[in-house]
Short mmCIF file of C-alpha atoms in Angstrom, two decimals:
data_model
loop_
_atom_site.label_atom_id
_atom_site.label_comp_id
_atom_site.label_asym_id
_atom_site.label_seq_id
_atom_site.Cartn_x
_atom_site.Cartn_y
_atom_site.Cartn_z
CA MET U 89 68.17 129.31 75.30
CA SER U 90 71.14 131.63 75.01
CA SER U 91 72.13 133.72 78.03
CA GLN U 92 75.13 135.86 78.96
CA SER U 93 74.46 135.13 82.63
CA SER U 94 74.06 131.57 83.77
CA LEU U 95 71.55 131.40 86.64
CA SER U 96 72.32 129.11 89.58
CA THR U 97 69.22 127.64 91.18
CA GLY U 98 71.01 126.04 94.14
CA PRO U 99 70.23 127.01 97.75
CA GLU U 100 73.43 129.07 97.97
CA SER U 101 72.05 131.72 95.60
CA ALA U 102 68.35 131.83 96.39
CA VAL U 103 65.59 130.46 98.50
CA VAL U 104 62.71 129.30 96.30
CA ALA U 105 59.20 129.89 97.62
CA ASN U 106 55.95 128.71 96.06
CA ALA U 107 52.95 130.88 95.45
CA GLU U 108 49.49 129.43 95.43
CA ALA U 109 49.18 125.85 94.19
CA GLY U 110 49.81 125.60 90.48
CA ALA U 111 51.40 129.09 90.21
CA LEU U 112 54.89 129.83 88.92
CA ARG U 113 57.70 129.70 91.42
CA ILE U 114 58.94 133.00 92.98
CA PRO U 115 62.71 133.17 93.43
CA ILE U 116 63.65 134.96 96.69
CA PRO U 117 67.17 136.37 97.30
CA LEU U 118 68.92 135.28 100.50
CA ASN U 119 69.17 138.90 101.66
CA GLU U 120 65.44 139.54 101.08
CA PRO U 121 64.64 141.10 104.50
CA SER U 122 67.44 143.66 104.30
CA ARG U 123 66.74 144.21 100.58
CA LEU U 124 63.13 145.11 101.32
CA LEU U 125 64.22 147.49 104.08
CA ALA U 126 66.64 149.14 101.67
CA LEU U 127 63.90 149.55 99.05
CA GLN U 128 61.59 151.03 101.65
CA SER U 129 64.22 153.61 102.60
CA TYR U 130 63.97 155.19 99.12
CA ASP U 131 60.19 155.73 99.49
CA ILE U 132 59.82 155.46 95.72
CA MET U 133 57.22 152.72 95.20
CA ASP U 134 54.03 154.15 93.64
CA SER U 135 55.59 157.60 93.26
CA GLY U 136 54.65 159.87 90.35
CA ARG U 137 56.32 160.15 86.97
CA GLU U 138 59.65 161.93 86.85
CA PRO U 139 61.27 163.04 83.57
CA GLY U 140 64.76 161.88 84.55
CA TYR U 141 63.67 158.26 84.83
CA ASP U 142 61.62 158.44 81.61
CA ASP U 143 64.65 159.79 79.73
CA ILE U 144 66.80 156.85 80.88
CA ALA U 145 64.17 154.29 79.88
CA LEU U 146 63.90 155.91 76.45
CA LEU U 147 67.67 155.88 76.01
CA ALA U 148 67.82 152.20 76.95
CA SER U 149 65.16 151.41 74.34
CA ARG U 150 66.97 153.37 71.64
CA ILE U 151 70.47 152.05 72.43
CA CYS U 152 69.36 148.40 72.55
CA HIS U 153 66.90 148.80 69.61
CA THR U 154 63.99 147.29 71.55
CA PRO U 155 60.33 148.37 71.47
CA MET U 156 60.03 148.08 75.22
CA ALA U 157 62.11 149.29 78.20
CA LEU U 158 61.26 149.40 81.88
CA ILE U 159 62.61 150.70 85.18
CA THR U 160 61.26 148.21 87.71
CA LEU U 161 61.20 147.93 91.49
CA ILE U 162 60.29 144.71 93.27
CA ASN U 163 58.72 144.54 96.72
CA GLU U 164 57.20 141.62 98.63
CA ASP U 165 54.54 140.66 96.10
CA ARG U 166 54.70 142.82 93.00
CA GLN U 167 56.86 144.39 90.33
CA TRP U 168 56.14 148.10 89.88
CA PHE U 169 57.29 150.24 86.94
CA LYS U 170 58.82 153.59 87.80
CA SER U 171 59.11 154.28 84.08
CA LYS U 172 58.01 152.39 80.96
CA VAL U 173 58.38 152.53 77.21
CA GLY U 174 56.11 150.42 74.96
CA LEU U 175 53.87 149.05 77.71
CA GLU U 176 50.64 150.35 79.22
CA VAL U 177 50.51 148.37 82.49
CA THR U 178 52.10 149.87 85.61
CA GLU U 179 52.83 146.69 87.56
CA THR U 180 52.72 142.89 87.52
CA PRO U 181 52.62 140.15 90.16
CA ARG U 182 56.10 139.30 91.37
CA GLU U 183 55.78 135.65 90.35
CA LEU U 184 55.43 136.71 86.69
CA ALA U 185 58.36 139.15 86.73
CA PHE U 186 61.48 138.36 84.70
CA CYS U 187 63.21 140.95 86.90
CA ALA U 188 62.58 138.81 89.99
CA HIS U 189 65.17 136.46 88.53
CA ALA U 190 67.55 139.25 87.51
CA ILE U 191 67.94 140.51 91.09
CA LEU U 192 69.30 137.11 92.19
CA GLU U 193 72.69 137.97 90.69
CA PRO U 194 73.15 141.70 91.39
CA ASP U 195 76.52 142.01 89.64
CA LYS U 196 75.38 140.66 86.23
CA VAL U 197 73.03 141.47 83.40
CA LEU U 198 70.46 138.68 82.99
CA THR U 199 69.76 138.03 79.29
CA VAL U 200 67.18 135.66 77.82
CA ALA U 201 67.55 135.21 74.06
CA ASP U 202 64.22 133.37 73.57
CA ALA U 203 61.87 133.02 76.53
CA ARG U 204 59.95 130.20 74.79
CA LEU U 205 63.06 128.01 75.18
CA ASP U 206 63.71 128.89 78.87
CA THR U 207 61.92 126.61 81.35
CA ARG U 208 61.65 129.49 83.84
CA PHE U 209 59.60 131.62 81.45
CA SER U 210 58.13 129.39 78.76
CA ALA U 211 54.79 129.09 80.59
CA ASN U 212 54.70 132.75 81.63
CA PRO U 213 51.46 134.38 80.37
CA PHE U 214 53.48 137.38 79.16
CA VAL U 215 55.34 134.93 76.90
CA THR U 216 52.40 132.85 75.78
CA GLY U 217 50.18 135.92 75.44
CA ASP U 218 50.41 139.69 75.11
CA PRO U 219 52.98 141.29 74.92
CA HIS U 220 54.57 138.03 73.61
CA ILE U 221 58.00 138.50 75.23
CA ARG U 222 60.84 136.71 73.50
CA PHE U 223 64.00 138.67 74.34
CA TYR U 224 64.78 140.12 77.80
CA ALA U 225 67.87 141.83 79.26
CA GLY U 226 67.86 143.28 82.78
CA ALA U 227 70.61 145.18 84.61
CA PRO U 228 70.00 145.18 88.41
CA LEU U 229 69.57 148.50 90.21
CA LEU U 230 72.23 148.10 92.86
CA SER U 231 72.24 150.25 96.01
CA ALA U 232 75.48 151.35 97.69
CA GLU U 233 74.94 148.59 100.27
CA GLY U 234 74.75 145.94 97.53
CA HIS U 235 70.98 145.37 97.48
CA ALA U 236 69.32 144.73 94.09
CA LEU U 237 66.11 146.77 94.26
CA GLY U 238 64.86 146.17 90.73
CA THR U 239 66.20 146.50 87.17
CA LEU U 240 66.58 148.62 84.11
CA CYS U 241 65.44 146.15 81.46
CA VAL U 242 64.79 146.04 77.72
CA ILE U 243 62.27 143.68 76.03
CA ASP U 244 61.65 142.55 72.44
CA ARG U 245 59.01 140.47 70.73
CA GLU U 246 61.65 138.82 68.60
CA PRO U 247 64.43 136.44 69.75
CA ARG U 248 67.87 138.09 69.73
CA HIS U 249 71.21 138.47 71.48
CA LEU U 250 72.60 141.45 73.43
CA PRO U 251 75.95 142.71 72.08
CA PRO U 252 78.63 143.55 74.71
CA GLU U 253 78.49 147.30 73.94
CA GLN U 254 74.72 147.34 74.57
CA ARG U 255 75.17 145.36 77.79
CA ASP U 256 77.77 147.89 79.00
CA ALA U 257 75.45 150.78 78.10
CA LEU U 258 72.60 149.11 79.96
CA LEU U 259 74.79 148.77 83.08
CA ALA U 260 75.86 152.41 82.82
CA LEU U 261 72.24 153.55 82.55
CA SER U 262 71.26 151.38 85.53
CA ARG U 263 73.87 153.23 87.58
CA GLN U 264 72.32 156.52 86.49
CA VAL U 265 68.93 155.27 87.70
CA MET U 266 70.47 154.55 91.10
CA ALA U 267 72.09 157.99 91.11
CA LEU U 268 68.64 159.52 90.61
CA MET U 269 67.23 157.35 93.38
CA GLU U 270 70.03 158.33 95.77
CA GLU U 271 69.50 161.99 94.95
CA ARG U 272 65.78 161.55 95.52
CA ARG U 273 66.37 159.88 98.90
CA THR U 274 68.86 162.55 99.96
CA SER U 275 66.46 165.33 98.97
CA ALA U 276 63.67 163.66 100.90
CA ALA U 277 65.92 163.30 103.95
CA LEU U 278 66.88 166.96 103.70
CA ARG U 279 63.24 168.00 103.41
CA GLY U 280 62.43 165.86 106.42
CA ALA U 281 65.32 167.34 108.35
CA MET U 282 64.27 170.87 107.42
CA GLN U 283 60.69 170.16 108.48
CA ALA U 284 61.91 168.67 111.76
CA LEU U 285 64.21 171.67 112.25
CA THR U 286 61.34 174.05 111.56
CA ARG U 287 59.17 172.21 114.08
CA SER U 288 61.95 172.13 116.66
CA GLU U 289 62.69 175.82 116.10
CA ALA U 290 59.03 176.61 116.63
CA LEU U 291 58.99 174.56 119.82
CA PHE U 292 62.26 176.16 120.97
CA ARG U 293 60.92 179.64 120.18
CA GLU U 294 57.76 178.96 122.15
CA ALA U 295 59.73 177.52 125.09
CA TYR U 296 62.27 180.36 124.84
CA GLU U 297 59.66 183.11 124.86
CA ASN U 298 57.46 181.54 127.53
CA ALA U 299 60.23 180.37 129.88
CA PRO U 300 59.65 181.52 133.49
CA ILE U 301 63.32 182.55 133.77
CA GLY U 302 65.33 184.99 131.70
CA ILE U 303 67.12 183.50 128.68
CA ALA U 304 69.49 185.40 126.41
CA LEU U 305 72.00 184.89 123.63
CA VAL U 306 75.03 187.11 124.21
CA SER U 307 77.91 187.81 121.82
CA PRO U 308 81.52 187.11 122.91
CA GLU U 309 81.90 190.88 123.27
CA GLY U 310 78.95 191.07 125.67
CA GLU U 311 76.19 192.39 123.41
CA TRP U 312 72.67 191.10 124.01
CA LEU U 313 71.80 189.35 120.74
CA ARG U 314 68.43 187.94 121.70
CA VAL U 315 66.41 188.17 124.92
CA ASN U 316 63.12 186.68 126.04
CA GLN U 317 60.21 188.45 127.69
CA SER U 318 60.97 187.14 131.17
CA LEU U 319 64.38 188.82 131.10
CA CYS U 320 62.85 192.07 129.88
CA ASP U 321 60.27 191.97 132.67
CA MET U 322 62.97 191.17 135.23
CA LEU U 323 65.20 194.10 134.26
CA GLY U 324 62.54 196.60 133.17
CA TYR U 325 63.80 197.02 129.60
CA ALA U 326 62.11 196.51 126.26
CA ALA U 327 63.81 193.90 124.05
CA ASP U 328 65.10 196.48 121.58
CA GLU U 329 66.57 198.53 124.44
CA LEU U 330 68.50 195.54 125.80
CA THR U 331 69.85 194.57 122.39
CA ARG U 332 71.34 198.04 122.05
CA THR U 333 73.48 197.59 125.15
CA THR U 334 75.81 195.02 126.76
CA PHE U 335 75.66 192.87 129.88
CA GLN U 336 78.65 194.81 131.22
CA ALA U 337 76.66 198.05 131.13
CA ILE U 338 73.87 196.72 133.36
CA THR U 339 75.95 194.59 135.75
CA HIS U 340 76.53 195.96 139.26
CA PRO U 341 80.10 197.35 139.35
CA GLU U 342 81.04 195.21 142.36
CA ASP U 343 80.11 192.00 140.49
CA LEU U 344 81.47 192.84 137.05
CA GLU U 345 85.10 191.76 137.43
CA SER U 346 84.17 188.33 138.80
CA ASP U 347 81.82 187.79 135.86
CA LEU U 348 84.41 188.95 133.31
CA LEU U 349 87.07 186.65 134.79
CA LEU U 350 84.78 183.66 134.28
CA VAL U 351 83.98 184.86 130.75
CA ARG U 352 87.70 185.06 129.93
CA ARG U 353 88.28 181.57 131.32
CA MET U 354 85.46 180.20 129.19
CA LEU U 355 86.78 181.90 126.04
CA ALA U 356 90.20 180.39 126.83
CA ARG U 357 88.46 176.98 127.09
CA GLU U 358 89.62 176.52 130.67
CA ILE U 359 85.99 175.91 131.73
CA ARG U 360 82.93 174.79 129.76
CA SER U 361 80.29 176.64 131.80
CA TYR U 362 79.90 178.64 134.97
CA GLN U 363 77.28 179.70 137.50
CA MET U 364 77.35 182.67 139.83
CA GLU U 365 75.11 184.97 141.85
CA LYS U 366 75.34 188.57 140.67
CA ARG U 367 73.42 191.81 140.60
CA TYR U 368 71.97 193.47 137.49
CA LEU U 369 70.94 197.10 137.44
CA HIS U 370 67.21 197.51 136.78
CA ARG U 371 66.17 200.22 134.33
CA THR U 372 64.97 202.27 137.32
CA GLY U 373 68.37 201.95 139.00
CA HIS U 374 67.83 199.40 141.78
CA ALA U 375 69.75 196.13 141.96
CA VAL U 376 68.21 192.82 140.91
CA TRP U 377 69.85 189.71 142.36
CA ALA U 378 70.11 186.88 139.85
CA LEU U 379 71.47 183.36 139.60
CA LEU U 380 73.37 183.34 136.30
CA SER U 381 74.20 180.11 134.43
CA VAL U 382 76.31 180.45 131.26
CA SER U 383 77.49 178.13 128.49
CA LEU U 384 79.28 178.96 125.23
CA VAL U 385 78.49 177.75 121.69
CA TRP U 386 81.50 177.27 119.40
CA ASP U 387 81.93 176.99 115.63
CA LYS U 388 85.08 174.84 115.57
CA GLN U 389 87.70 177.29 116.91
CA ARG U 390 85.48 180.40 116.87
CA PRO U 391 83.15 181.32 119.76
CA LEU U 392 79.67 182.16 118.46
CA TYR U 393 77.57 183.21 121.44
CA PHE U 394 76.91 182.65 125.12
CA ILE U 395 73.65 181.10 126.30
CA SER U 396 72.70 182.78 129.56
CA GLN U 397 69.96 181.59 131.91
CA ILE U 398 69.07 184.26 134.45
CA GLN U 399 66.86 183.49 137.43
CA ASP U 400 65.58 186.29 139.67
CA ILE U 401 66.59 185.47 143.26
CA THR U 402 65.89 188.91 144.74
CA GLU U 403 63.12 187.56 146.95
CA ARG U 404 65.39 184.81 148.25
CA LYS U 405 68.09 187.38 148.95
CA ASN U 406 65.62 189.57 150.82
CA ILE U 407 64.61 186.60 152.98
CA GLU U 408 68.26 185.84 153.61
CA ARG U 409 68.86 189.47 154.49
CA GLY U 410 66.03 189.33 157.02
CA LYS U 411 67.51 186.22 158.57
CA ALA U 412 70.94 187.83 158.59
CA GLU U 413 69.60 190.94 160.31
CA PHE U 414 67.98 188.79 162.98
CA LEU U 415 71.16 186.78 163.47
CA THR U 416 73.17 189.99 163.61
CA MET U 417 70.94 191.36 166.33
CA VAL U 418 71.26 188.13 168.28
CA SER U 419 75.02 188.08 167.71
CA HIS U 420 75.42 191.61 169.00
CA GLU U 421 73.46 190.64 172.10
CA LEU U 422 75.60 187.51 172.58
CA ARG U 423 78.96 189.17 172.02
CA THR U 424 79.25 190.76 175.45
CA PRO U 425 78.22 187.72 177.55
CA VAL U 426 80.34 185.41 175.37
CA THR U 427 83.37 187.65 175.85
CA ALA U 428 82.74 187.71 179.61
CA LEU U 429 82.29 183.91 179.68
CA ARG U 430 85.58 183.34 177.83
CA GLY U 431 87.36 185.69 180.22
CA ALA U 432 85.93 183.94 183.31
CA LEU U 433 86.89 180.52 181.96
CA GLY U 434 90.38 181.75 181.21
CA ILE U 435 90.75 183.04 184.75
CA LEU U 436 89.59 179.71 186.16
CA ALA U 437 91.97 177.78 183.91
CA ALA U 438 94.82 180.06 185.04
CA GLY U 439 94.27 179.02 188.67
CA ALA U 440 92.70 182.21 190.04
CA ALA U 441 90.29 180.08 192.09
CA GLY U 442 92.97 177.63 193.13
CA ASP U 443 93.80 174.25 191.73
CA LEU U 444 90.74 172.60 190.21
CA PRO U 445 90.06 168.88 190.54
CA PRO U 446 90.83 166.91 187.34
CA LYS U 447 87.15 166.50 186.51
CA ALA U 448 86.53 170.23 186.93
CA GLN U 449 89.57 170.99 184.74
CA ALA U 450 88.18 168.76 181.99
CA LEU U 451 84.77 170.45 182.18
CA THR U 452 86.38 173.89 182.18
CA ALA U 453 88.45 173.01 179.09
CA LEU U 454 85.31 171.73 177.33
CA ALA U 455 83.42 174.90 178.21
CA ASP U 456 86.34 177.02 177.00
CA ARG U 457 86.46 175.24 173.62
CA ASN U 458 82.72 175.68 173.10
CA ALA U 459 82.85 179.32 174.21
CA ASP U 460 85.65 179.89 171.68
CA ARG U 461 83.57 178.21 168.96
CA LEU U 462 80.58 180.39 169.88
CA HIS U 463 82.83 183.46 169.77
CA ARG U 464 83.99 182.57 166.23
CA LEU U 465 80.39 181.98 165.14
CA VAL U 466 79.34 185.40 166.47
CA ASN U 467 82.23 187.06 164.63
CA ASP U 468 81.40 185.21 161.40
CA ILE U 469 77.75 186.25 161.59
CA LEU U 470 78.79 189.87 162.10
CA ASP U 471 81.17 189.59 159.12
CA VAL U 472 78.34 188.28 156.94
CA GLU U 473 76.13 191.17 157.99
CA LYS U 474 78.89 193.67 157.17
CA ILE U 475 79.46 192.07 153.76
CA GLU U 476 75.79 192.19 152.83
CA SER U 477 75.36 195.75 154.09
CA GLY U 478 78.51 196.94 152.30
CA ALA U 479 80.23 197.85 155.57
CA PHE U 480 82.92 195.19 155.31
CA GLY U 481 86.07 197.24 155.10
CA TYR U 482 88.90 196.64 152.62
CA ARG U 483 92.36 198.20 152.66
CA ARG U 484 94.15 197.36 149.42
CA THR U 485 97.90 197.51 149.04
CA ASP U 486 100.44 195.91 146.71
CA ILE U 487 101.27 192.49 148.18
CA ASP U 488 103.21 189.38 147.24
CA LEU U 489 100.79 186.46 147.50
CA ASN U 490 103.71 184.04 147.95
CA GLN U 491 104.62 185.71 151.25
CA LEU U 492 101.00 185.77 152.39
CA VAL U 493 100.52 182.04 151.69
CA THR U 494 103.73 181.18 153.55
CA GLN U 495 102.65 183.30 156.52
CA ALA U 496 99.22 181.61 156.63
CA ALA U 497 100.84 178.16 156.62
CA VAL U 498 103.20 179.11 159.44
CA GLU U 499 100.39 180.49 161.59
CA LEU U 500 98.22 177.41 161.05
CA ARG U 501 100.90 174.76 161.62
CA PRO U 502 100.17 174.52 165.38
CA TYR U 503 96.50 173.95 164.53
CA ALA U 504 97.47 171.31 161.92
CA ASP U 505 99.75 169.61 164.47
CA GLN U 506 96.72 168.91 166.66
CA TYR U 507 95.37 166.71 163.85
CA HIS U 508 98.79 165.32 162.90
CA VAL U 509 98.56 166.92 159.47
CA LYS U 510 101.43 168.51 157.51
CA ILE U 511 101.10 171.70 155.44
CA ASP U 512 103.29 171.77 152.31
CA VAL U 513 103.62 175.11 150.44
CA ARG U 514 105.06 175.58 146.95
CA SER U 515 104.90 178.24 144.25
CA ASP U 516 105.57 178.25 140.50
CA LEU U 517 106.18 182.02 140.60
CA PRO U 518 109.19 183.90 141.97
CA ARG U 519 106.83 186.80 142.77
CA ALA U 520 103.03 186.90 142.80
CA PHE U 521 102.10 190.56 143.05
CA LEU U 522 98.49 191.62 143.64
CA HIS U 523 96.67 194.80 144.66
CA ALA U 524 94.55 193.41 147.48
CA ASP U 525 93.62 193.50 151.15
CA ALA U 526 96.22 191.30 152.85
CA ASP U 527 94.14 190.79 156.02
CA ARG U 528 91.06 189.68 154.09
CA LEU U 529 93.07 187.30 151.90
CA MET U 530 94.69 185.92 155.04
CA GLN U 531 91.16 185.30 156.34
CA VAL U 532 90.37 183.33 153.16
CA LEU U 533 93.62 181.32 153.33
CA ALA U 534 93.07 180.53 157.00
CA ASN U 535 89.57 179.27 156.25
CA LEU U 536 90.61 177.09 153.29
CA ILE U 537 93.67 175.62 155.02
CA SER U 538 91.88 174.96 158.33
CA ASN U 539 89.02 173.28 156.46
CA ALA U 540 91.54 171.10 154.59
CA VAL U 541 93.20 170.17 157.88
CA LYS U 542 89.88 169.20 159.48
CA HIS U 543 89.00 166.94 156.57
CA SER U 544 92.41 165.31 156.16
CA PRO U 545 93.27 161.91 157.59
CA SER U 546 95.73 161.75 160.46
CA GLY U 547 99.25 161.73 159.04
CA GLY U 548 98.08 163.38 155.82
CA THR U 549 99.48 166.37 153.96
CA ILE U 550 97.82 169.60 152.78
CA ASP U 551 99.25 170.95 149.50
CA VAL U 552 99.09 174.72 149.09
CA HIS U 553 100.17 175.60 145.56
CA VAL U 554 100.55 179.06 143.99
CA THR U 555 100.40 179.02 140.18
CA ARG U 556 99.27 181.16 137.27
CA THR U 557 96.68 180.99 134.49
CA ASP U 558 96.60 183.29 131.46
CA GLN U 559 95.26 186.34 133.27
CA SER U 560 95.20 185.49 136.96
CA ILE U 561 97.13 184.07 139.92
CA ARG U 562 95.67 180.90 141.40
CA VAL U 563 96.06 179.35 144.85
CA ASN U 564 95.10 175.67 145.26
CA VAL U 565 94.53 174.12 148.69
CA THR U 566 94.34 170.33 148.32
CA ASP U 567 93.48 167.71 150.93
CA ARG U 568 93.33 163.94 150.66
CA GLY U 569 90.19 163.43 152.69
CA ASP U 570 86.85 161.84 151.94
CA GLY U 571 85.79 164.33 149.26
CA ILE U 572 82.51 166.23 149.17
CA PRO U 573 79.26 164.25 148.74
CA GLU U 574 77.42 164.91 145.47
CA GLU U 575 74.26 166.13 147.18
CA PHE U 576 76.17 168.81 149.09
CA ARG U 577 78.28 170.34 146.31
CA ARG U 578 75.66 172.66 144.91
CA ASP U 579 75.15 174.52 148.19
CA ILE U 580 78.66 174.41 149.60
CA PHE U 581 79.15 178.19 149.49
CA GLU U 582 75.77 178.97 151.04
CA LYS U 583 75.46 180.23 154.61
CA PHE U 584 75.36 177.50 157.28
CA ALA U 585 75.79 174.87 154.58
CA GLN U 586 78.11 172.79 156.79
CA ALA U 587 75.23 172.18 159.16
CA ASN U 588 73.86 169.73 156.59
CA TRP U 589 77.21 168.11 155.85
CA THR U 590 76.90 165.50 158.56
CA ALA U 591 78.70 162.74 156.66
CA THR U 592 82.07 164.47 156.47
CA ASN U 593 81.89 167.51 158.74
CA ARG U 594 83.04 165.67 161.84
CA LYS U 595 85.18 168.43 163.34
CA GLY U 596 82.91 171.43 163.56
CA GLY U 597 82.74 174.83 161.89
CA SER U 598 80.31 177.73 161.73
CA GLY U 599 79.19 176.99 158.19
CA LEU U 600 79.91 180.63 157.25
CA GLY U 601 83.62 180.56 156.40
CA LEU U 602 83.26 179.58 152.75
CA ASN U 603 80.42 182.03 152.24
CA ILE U 604 82.54 184.85 153.67
CA SER U 605 85.60 183.74 151.70
CA ARG U 606 83.67 183.74 148.43
CA ALA U 607 82.41 187.26 149.11
CA ILE U 608 85.97 188.47 149.81
CA ILE U 609 87.36 186.90 146.63
CA GLN U 610 84.48 188.22 144.52
CA HIS U 611 85.02 191.69 145.94
CA HIS U 612 88.60 191.43 144.62
CA GLY U 613 87.25 190.52 141.18
CA GLY U 614 88.18 186.85 141.56
CA VAL U 615 86.61 183.43 141.67
CA LEU U 616 86.47 180.87 144.49
CA ALA U 617 85.64 177.31 143.41
CA PHE U 618 86.49 173.68 144.11
CA GLU U 619 87.16 170.28 142.56
CA THR U 620 86.45 167.07 144.45
CA GLU U 621 86.31 163.32 144.14
CA VAL U 622 84.73 161.12 146.77
CA GLY U 623 87.33 158.93 148.44
CA VAL U 624 90.23 160.90 146.91
CA GLY U 625 90.02 164.44 148.30
CA SER U 626 89.21 168.04 147.39
CA THR U 627 90.93 171.12 146.03
CA PHE U 628 89.56 174.54 146.90
CA TYR U 629 91.10 177.32 144.86
CA PHE U 630 90.75 181.01 144.20
CA GLU U 631 91.91 183.09 141.26
CA LEU U 632 92.65 186.80 141.38
CA PRO U 633 93.47 189.19 138.51
CA ILE U 634 97.18 189.85 138.00
CA LEU U 635 98.44 193.25 139.07
#
């Protein structure tokens, strides 16, 4: 036997398995499990004829001057021919396949000059009988991962040798076979991906159209690109009417600036998403309260479109309004007796009834503190009612926010001293001019700073920091307290939310301050938000447009 590739039969190159008793031995590569998985990934076994493969087999036959040429693939138990020249059969048992030996050495061409003289093949029925194989040369089909999946082989009925130039051509053609197989696998993967995409688009379209809340795609400029039926029903517009307008055109004027500020921050990549309550204008003119959740889809550095989820909360707002009206009525009825009670307690504490015994003094002081807390609650409830009815007055002037922050800190230092907490104020801006209502902003600052004081540890420090973003002035109020529990964060700006904050709200509060503060900031076209970490502390901040 003459061969240009010596075949090692030691255990380091192959595991030899026996077929049924008396059958020829089947050589098995060491990487057989992964090789079979690789072959399966091409999904090519038993596929139909393809001209590209037939052309390569014909070229191999012509170049090597052999009557037979095959493109073979070998699975667990058989050798299947993807293409064939000079043979009629389409497959053979693996134990009879010359190519089963060729795949043992993936980097070489196996050549057999005369199969009758090779102990591996001399008893093979394809040697002893039709087609009377004498010469064989097989170049392994090698995947990118190094798996030999089969061969491109040439066969002759006469003994012969394979010249080097023919061997090189056979290797080159085997690489072309693999290129076709890779292209076939890639095309199949793309078809599968397209089918999956089509199915997912259909599912998305169905979910999009049938969603119980409004969903829209909005351009960076604010144009409605695509809207679902729920949004149309909510706002009273047909889809084609909405897509001819912008979200700015149907947003309530009092809510527009707050929305636009959040949009600008998202476009500047300062935030990834935002949520807010706002009013849209129905086609008939009345306001529709909605909970708006927005995210932005990017193409590298270019914003493509906003995804807006819009939930109608008008009914919830109407219920809240009813509750607020009831509380307002009760508050008005309480205001007079509470004022009288505070006055009477003040007179007693001043000694109008003579010196009180120590126990009576302690009880009077306790009653005075609770009367004061009730007085603040009544005032907060009345403020909420004024905000929701539009009667909350604003007197805007040009102010320097630096001065206002400093004034708020000075006025609250006696309160902070009661808790042994320090207030530290700093500003990155020499001037921070705004057109705003100084009294209302002072109300917001007092609420944020007093909250920070209440939730700071004794001996702690509150940081009040004035800084600037691209298009707004920002005030941060940072404490080093316990942080806000996860389950409470979503509702922190809702009315009476602090009533549920039992874990950290140890020092009282009406539960309305943050709700009122948010309304004031939103009225100024700004945003009130927070950042928190349990065990580290919280930062409440508001941003207002620059004058």
